[in-house]
XYZ file of C-alpha atoms in Angstrom:
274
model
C -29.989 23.809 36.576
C -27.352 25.793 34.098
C -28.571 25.758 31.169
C -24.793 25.346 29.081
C -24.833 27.251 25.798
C -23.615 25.533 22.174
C -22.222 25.020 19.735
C -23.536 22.681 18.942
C -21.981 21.534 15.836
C -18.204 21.657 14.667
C -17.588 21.258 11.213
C -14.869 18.900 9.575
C -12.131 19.916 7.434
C -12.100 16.346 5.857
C -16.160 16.806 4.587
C -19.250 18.743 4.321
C -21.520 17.165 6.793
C -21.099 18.869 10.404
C -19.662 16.790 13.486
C -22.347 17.179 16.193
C -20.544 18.591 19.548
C -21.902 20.062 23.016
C -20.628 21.741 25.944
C -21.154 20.657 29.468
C -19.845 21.805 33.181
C -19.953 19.477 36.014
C -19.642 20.954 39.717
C -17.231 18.667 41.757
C -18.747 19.650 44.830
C -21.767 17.086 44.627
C -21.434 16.457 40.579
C -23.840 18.249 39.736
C -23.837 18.112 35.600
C -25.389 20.580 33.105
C -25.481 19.615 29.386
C -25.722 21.865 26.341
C -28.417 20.370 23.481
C -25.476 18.703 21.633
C -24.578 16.692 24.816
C -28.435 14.904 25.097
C -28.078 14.360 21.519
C -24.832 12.820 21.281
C -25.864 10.315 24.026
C -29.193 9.799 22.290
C -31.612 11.884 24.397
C -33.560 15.041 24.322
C -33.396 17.883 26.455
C -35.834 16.525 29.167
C -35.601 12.955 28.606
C -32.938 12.427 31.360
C -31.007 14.155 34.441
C -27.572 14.374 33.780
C -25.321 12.207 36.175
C -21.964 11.393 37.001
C -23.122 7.707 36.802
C -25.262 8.101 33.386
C -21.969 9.773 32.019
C -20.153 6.881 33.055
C -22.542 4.209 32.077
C -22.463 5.471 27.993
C -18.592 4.852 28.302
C -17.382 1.676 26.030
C -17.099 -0.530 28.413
C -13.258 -1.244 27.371
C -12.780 2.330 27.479
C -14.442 3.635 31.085
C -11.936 2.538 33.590
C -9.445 4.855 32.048
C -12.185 8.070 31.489
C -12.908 7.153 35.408
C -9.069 7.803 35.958
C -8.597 10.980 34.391
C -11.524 12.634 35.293
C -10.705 11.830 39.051
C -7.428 12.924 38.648
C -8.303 16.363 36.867
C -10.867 17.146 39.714
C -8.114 16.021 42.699
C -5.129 18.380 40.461
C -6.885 20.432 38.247
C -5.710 21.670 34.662
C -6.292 20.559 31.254
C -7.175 17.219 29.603
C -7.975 16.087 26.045
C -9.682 11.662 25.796
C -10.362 10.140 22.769
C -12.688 7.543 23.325
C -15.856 5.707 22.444
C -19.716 6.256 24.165
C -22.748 3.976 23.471
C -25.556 5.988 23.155
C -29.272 5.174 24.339
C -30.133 3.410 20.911
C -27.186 1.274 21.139
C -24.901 3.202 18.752
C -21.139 3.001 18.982
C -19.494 6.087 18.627
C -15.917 7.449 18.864
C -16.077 11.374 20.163
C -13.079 13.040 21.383
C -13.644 15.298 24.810
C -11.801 18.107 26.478
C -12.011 20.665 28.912
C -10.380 22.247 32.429
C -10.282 21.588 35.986
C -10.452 25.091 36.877
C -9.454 25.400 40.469
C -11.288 28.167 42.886
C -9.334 30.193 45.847
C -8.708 27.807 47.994
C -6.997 25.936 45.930
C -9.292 23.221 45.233
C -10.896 22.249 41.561
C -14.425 23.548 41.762
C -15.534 22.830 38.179
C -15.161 20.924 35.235
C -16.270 21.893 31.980
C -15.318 21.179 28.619
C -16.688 19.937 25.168
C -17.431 17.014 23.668
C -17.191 16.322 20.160
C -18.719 13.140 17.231
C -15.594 12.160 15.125
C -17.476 9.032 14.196
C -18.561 10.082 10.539
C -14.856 12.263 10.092
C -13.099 8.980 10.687
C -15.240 7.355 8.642
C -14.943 9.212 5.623
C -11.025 9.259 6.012
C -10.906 5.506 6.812
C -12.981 4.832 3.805
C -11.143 7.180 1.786
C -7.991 5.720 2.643
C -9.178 2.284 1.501
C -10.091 4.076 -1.983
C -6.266 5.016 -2.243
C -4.889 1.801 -1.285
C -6.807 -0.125 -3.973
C -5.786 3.174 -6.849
C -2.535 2.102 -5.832
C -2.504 -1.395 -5.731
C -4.145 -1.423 -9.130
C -1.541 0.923 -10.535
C 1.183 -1.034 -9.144
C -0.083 -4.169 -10.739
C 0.150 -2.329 -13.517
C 3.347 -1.244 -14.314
C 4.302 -5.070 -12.354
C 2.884 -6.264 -15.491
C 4.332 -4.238 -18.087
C 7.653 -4.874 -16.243
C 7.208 -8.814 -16.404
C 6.159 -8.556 -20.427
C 9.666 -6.223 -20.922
C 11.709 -8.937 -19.404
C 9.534 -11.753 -21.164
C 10.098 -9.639 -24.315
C 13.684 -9.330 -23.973
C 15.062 -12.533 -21.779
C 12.532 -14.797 -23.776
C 11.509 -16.280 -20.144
C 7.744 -17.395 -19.296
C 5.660 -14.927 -17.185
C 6.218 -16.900 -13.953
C 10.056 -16.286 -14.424
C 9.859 -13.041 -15.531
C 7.825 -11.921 -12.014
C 10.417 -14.306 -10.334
C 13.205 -12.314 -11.496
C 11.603 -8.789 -10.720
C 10.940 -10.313 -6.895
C 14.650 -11.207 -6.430
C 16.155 -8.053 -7.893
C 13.822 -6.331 -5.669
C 15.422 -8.272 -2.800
C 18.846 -7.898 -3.952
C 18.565 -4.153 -4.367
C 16.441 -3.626 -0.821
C 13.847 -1.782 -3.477
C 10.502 -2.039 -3.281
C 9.292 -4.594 -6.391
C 7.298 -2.050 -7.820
C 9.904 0.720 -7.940
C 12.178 -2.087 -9.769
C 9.002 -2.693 -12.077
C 8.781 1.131 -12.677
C 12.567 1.680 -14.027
C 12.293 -0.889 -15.697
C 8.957 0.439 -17.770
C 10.980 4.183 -17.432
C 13.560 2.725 -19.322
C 11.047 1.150 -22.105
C 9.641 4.440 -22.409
C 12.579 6.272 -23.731
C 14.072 6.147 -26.568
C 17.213 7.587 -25.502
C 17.492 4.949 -22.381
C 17.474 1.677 -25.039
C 21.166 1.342 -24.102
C 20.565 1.735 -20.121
C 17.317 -1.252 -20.864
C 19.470 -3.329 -22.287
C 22.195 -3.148 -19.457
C 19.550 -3.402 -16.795
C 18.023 -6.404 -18.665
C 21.240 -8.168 -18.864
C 21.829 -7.402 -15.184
C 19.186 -9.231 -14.416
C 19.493 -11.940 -16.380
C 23.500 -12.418 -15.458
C 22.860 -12.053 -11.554
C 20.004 -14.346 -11.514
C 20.466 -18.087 -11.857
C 18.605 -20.463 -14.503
C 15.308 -21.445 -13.293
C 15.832 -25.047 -13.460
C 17.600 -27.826 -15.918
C 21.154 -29.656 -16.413
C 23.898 -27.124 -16.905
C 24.052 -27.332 -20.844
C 20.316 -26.074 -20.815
C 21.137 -23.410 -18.644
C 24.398 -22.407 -20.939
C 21.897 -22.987 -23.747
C 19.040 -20.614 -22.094
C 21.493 -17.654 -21.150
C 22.925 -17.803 -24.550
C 19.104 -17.439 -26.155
C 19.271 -14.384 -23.440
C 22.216 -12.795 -24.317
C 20.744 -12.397 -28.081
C 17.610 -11.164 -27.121
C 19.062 -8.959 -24.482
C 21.373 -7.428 -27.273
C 20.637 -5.274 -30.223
C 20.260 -7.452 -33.434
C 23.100 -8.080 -35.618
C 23.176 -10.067 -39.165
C 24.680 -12.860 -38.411
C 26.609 -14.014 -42.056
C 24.813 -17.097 -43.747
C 26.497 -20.626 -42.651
C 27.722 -22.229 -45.433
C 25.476 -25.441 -46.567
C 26.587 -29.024 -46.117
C 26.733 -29.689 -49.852
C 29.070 -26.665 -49.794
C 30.765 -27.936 -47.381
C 31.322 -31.411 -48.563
C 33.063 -29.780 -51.664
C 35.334 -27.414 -49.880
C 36.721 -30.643 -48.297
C 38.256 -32.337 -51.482
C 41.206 -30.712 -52.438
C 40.653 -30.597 -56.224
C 38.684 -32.574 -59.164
C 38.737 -36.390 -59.147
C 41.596 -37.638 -61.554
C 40.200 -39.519 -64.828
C 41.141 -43.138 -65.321
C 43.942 -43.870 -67.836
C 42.342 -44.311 -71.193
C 43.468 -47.973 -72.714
C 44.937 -48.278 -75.960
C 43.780 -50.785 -78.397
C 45.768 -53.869 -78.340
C 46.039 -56.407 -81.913
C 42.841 -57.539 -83.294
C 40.602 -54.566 -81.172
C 39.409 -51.607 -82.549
C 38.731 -48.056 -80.891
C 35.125 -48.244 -79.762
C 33.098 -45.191 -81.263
């Protein structure tokens, strides 16, 4: 039997461990199969534990994912040329794992394929590490999208003088007003907060808000009443001037002093009190 050389390890770009690989070459005429070290391995065996078949091959295919290896391994030895599956094997411990094989149909003088060979290589732990990796960046962001959600909500809450529920309400419809993602509208908004130079631009993009957006709920004199308490918040601060008091008031009514009674002389027989 051949004895097929290595490697027998390729090593991954996205880690430090090594992916374990082999080499093999299969003879059409009679599959006959030799298999390099990494090949017993990556089915589970050692060199010497089995004879390499076309029917062991087979029988470590996922069972979902066989019929198609059948298919284009019958059609590279009927045409020849070169071929590239990504699929998954069971090996003899009962291990699923996802390796990604390749090789050539090499065809002889009469114009027939005469062998197969190729390599076979273990992208089980590679995917793995991006897969979980991924996962790692998809809860970073999620977090840090929460985040500047939040600070968003207490800028409106700060400014509209809305609840928290109304506040996130408001960022969720912009967002589908604008077709913009509700964390991009969250992040101008905090932008905006940052700056000291952009307290004009906040304000307009507060009041934007707050003017496209209905009242949450409530007659129509509560709402009038609830946009006005939004417009002042919304606004930069004035000093509004003192009302004037409703004693002051009163006065300011009457024209002038009261008029005094007529004083009443003394008639015969009375004298002047005092």
């Amino acid at each position: 039997m051949k004895d097929v050389p290595g490697p027998y390890t390729y090593s991954s770009a996205l880690g430090d461990d090594d992916c374990i690989a082999g080499t093999y070459t299969a003879e059409v005429d009679g599959w006959k199969l030799s298999w390099s070290d990494g090949m017993y391995q990556l089915h589970g065996y050692r060199r010497g534990d089995v004879v390499p078949t076309l029917d062991l091959l087979f029988a470590h295919k996922h069972p979902k994912d066989r019929p198609r290896c059948e298919a284009i391994v019958a059609q590279v030895a009927q045409t020849g040329g070169y071929f590239c599956m990504y699929h998954r094997i069971i090996d003899a411990k009962g291990k699923t794992k996802r390796v990604l094989s390749s090789g050539e149909g090499i065809v002889g003088p009469d114009g027939k394929v005469t062998v197969i060979e190729g390599v076979m290589v273990d992208l089980t732990s590679t995917l793995q590490r991006e897969t979980e990796q991924t996962a790692r960046d998809a809860v970073a962001g999620a977090t840090a999208s929460r985040t500047v959600i939040d600070q968003a909500r207490g800028i409106l809450m700060g400014l509209l003088g809305i609840g928290s529920d109304e506040a996130f309400q408001q960022l969720v419809a912009t967002s589908s007003h604008r077709n913009v993602k509700l964390v991009a509208v969250a992040a101008e908004l905090v932008q905006l907060a940052n700056s000291e130079d952009a307290r004009e631009y906040l304000v307009r993009a507060v009041r934007a808000i707050a003017d496209r957006l209905p009242a949450a709920s409530g007659s129509q004199d509560k709402s009038r009443e609830h946009q006005a308490a939004r417009d002042r918040r919304a606004t930069p601060e004035r000093r509004a001037a003192p009302a004037p008091s409703a004693v002051a008031a009163a006065r300011s009514a009457v024209p002038g002093p009261a008029p005094r009674p007529p004083a009443v002389r003394p008639g015969p027989g009375r004298r002047p009190a005092g």
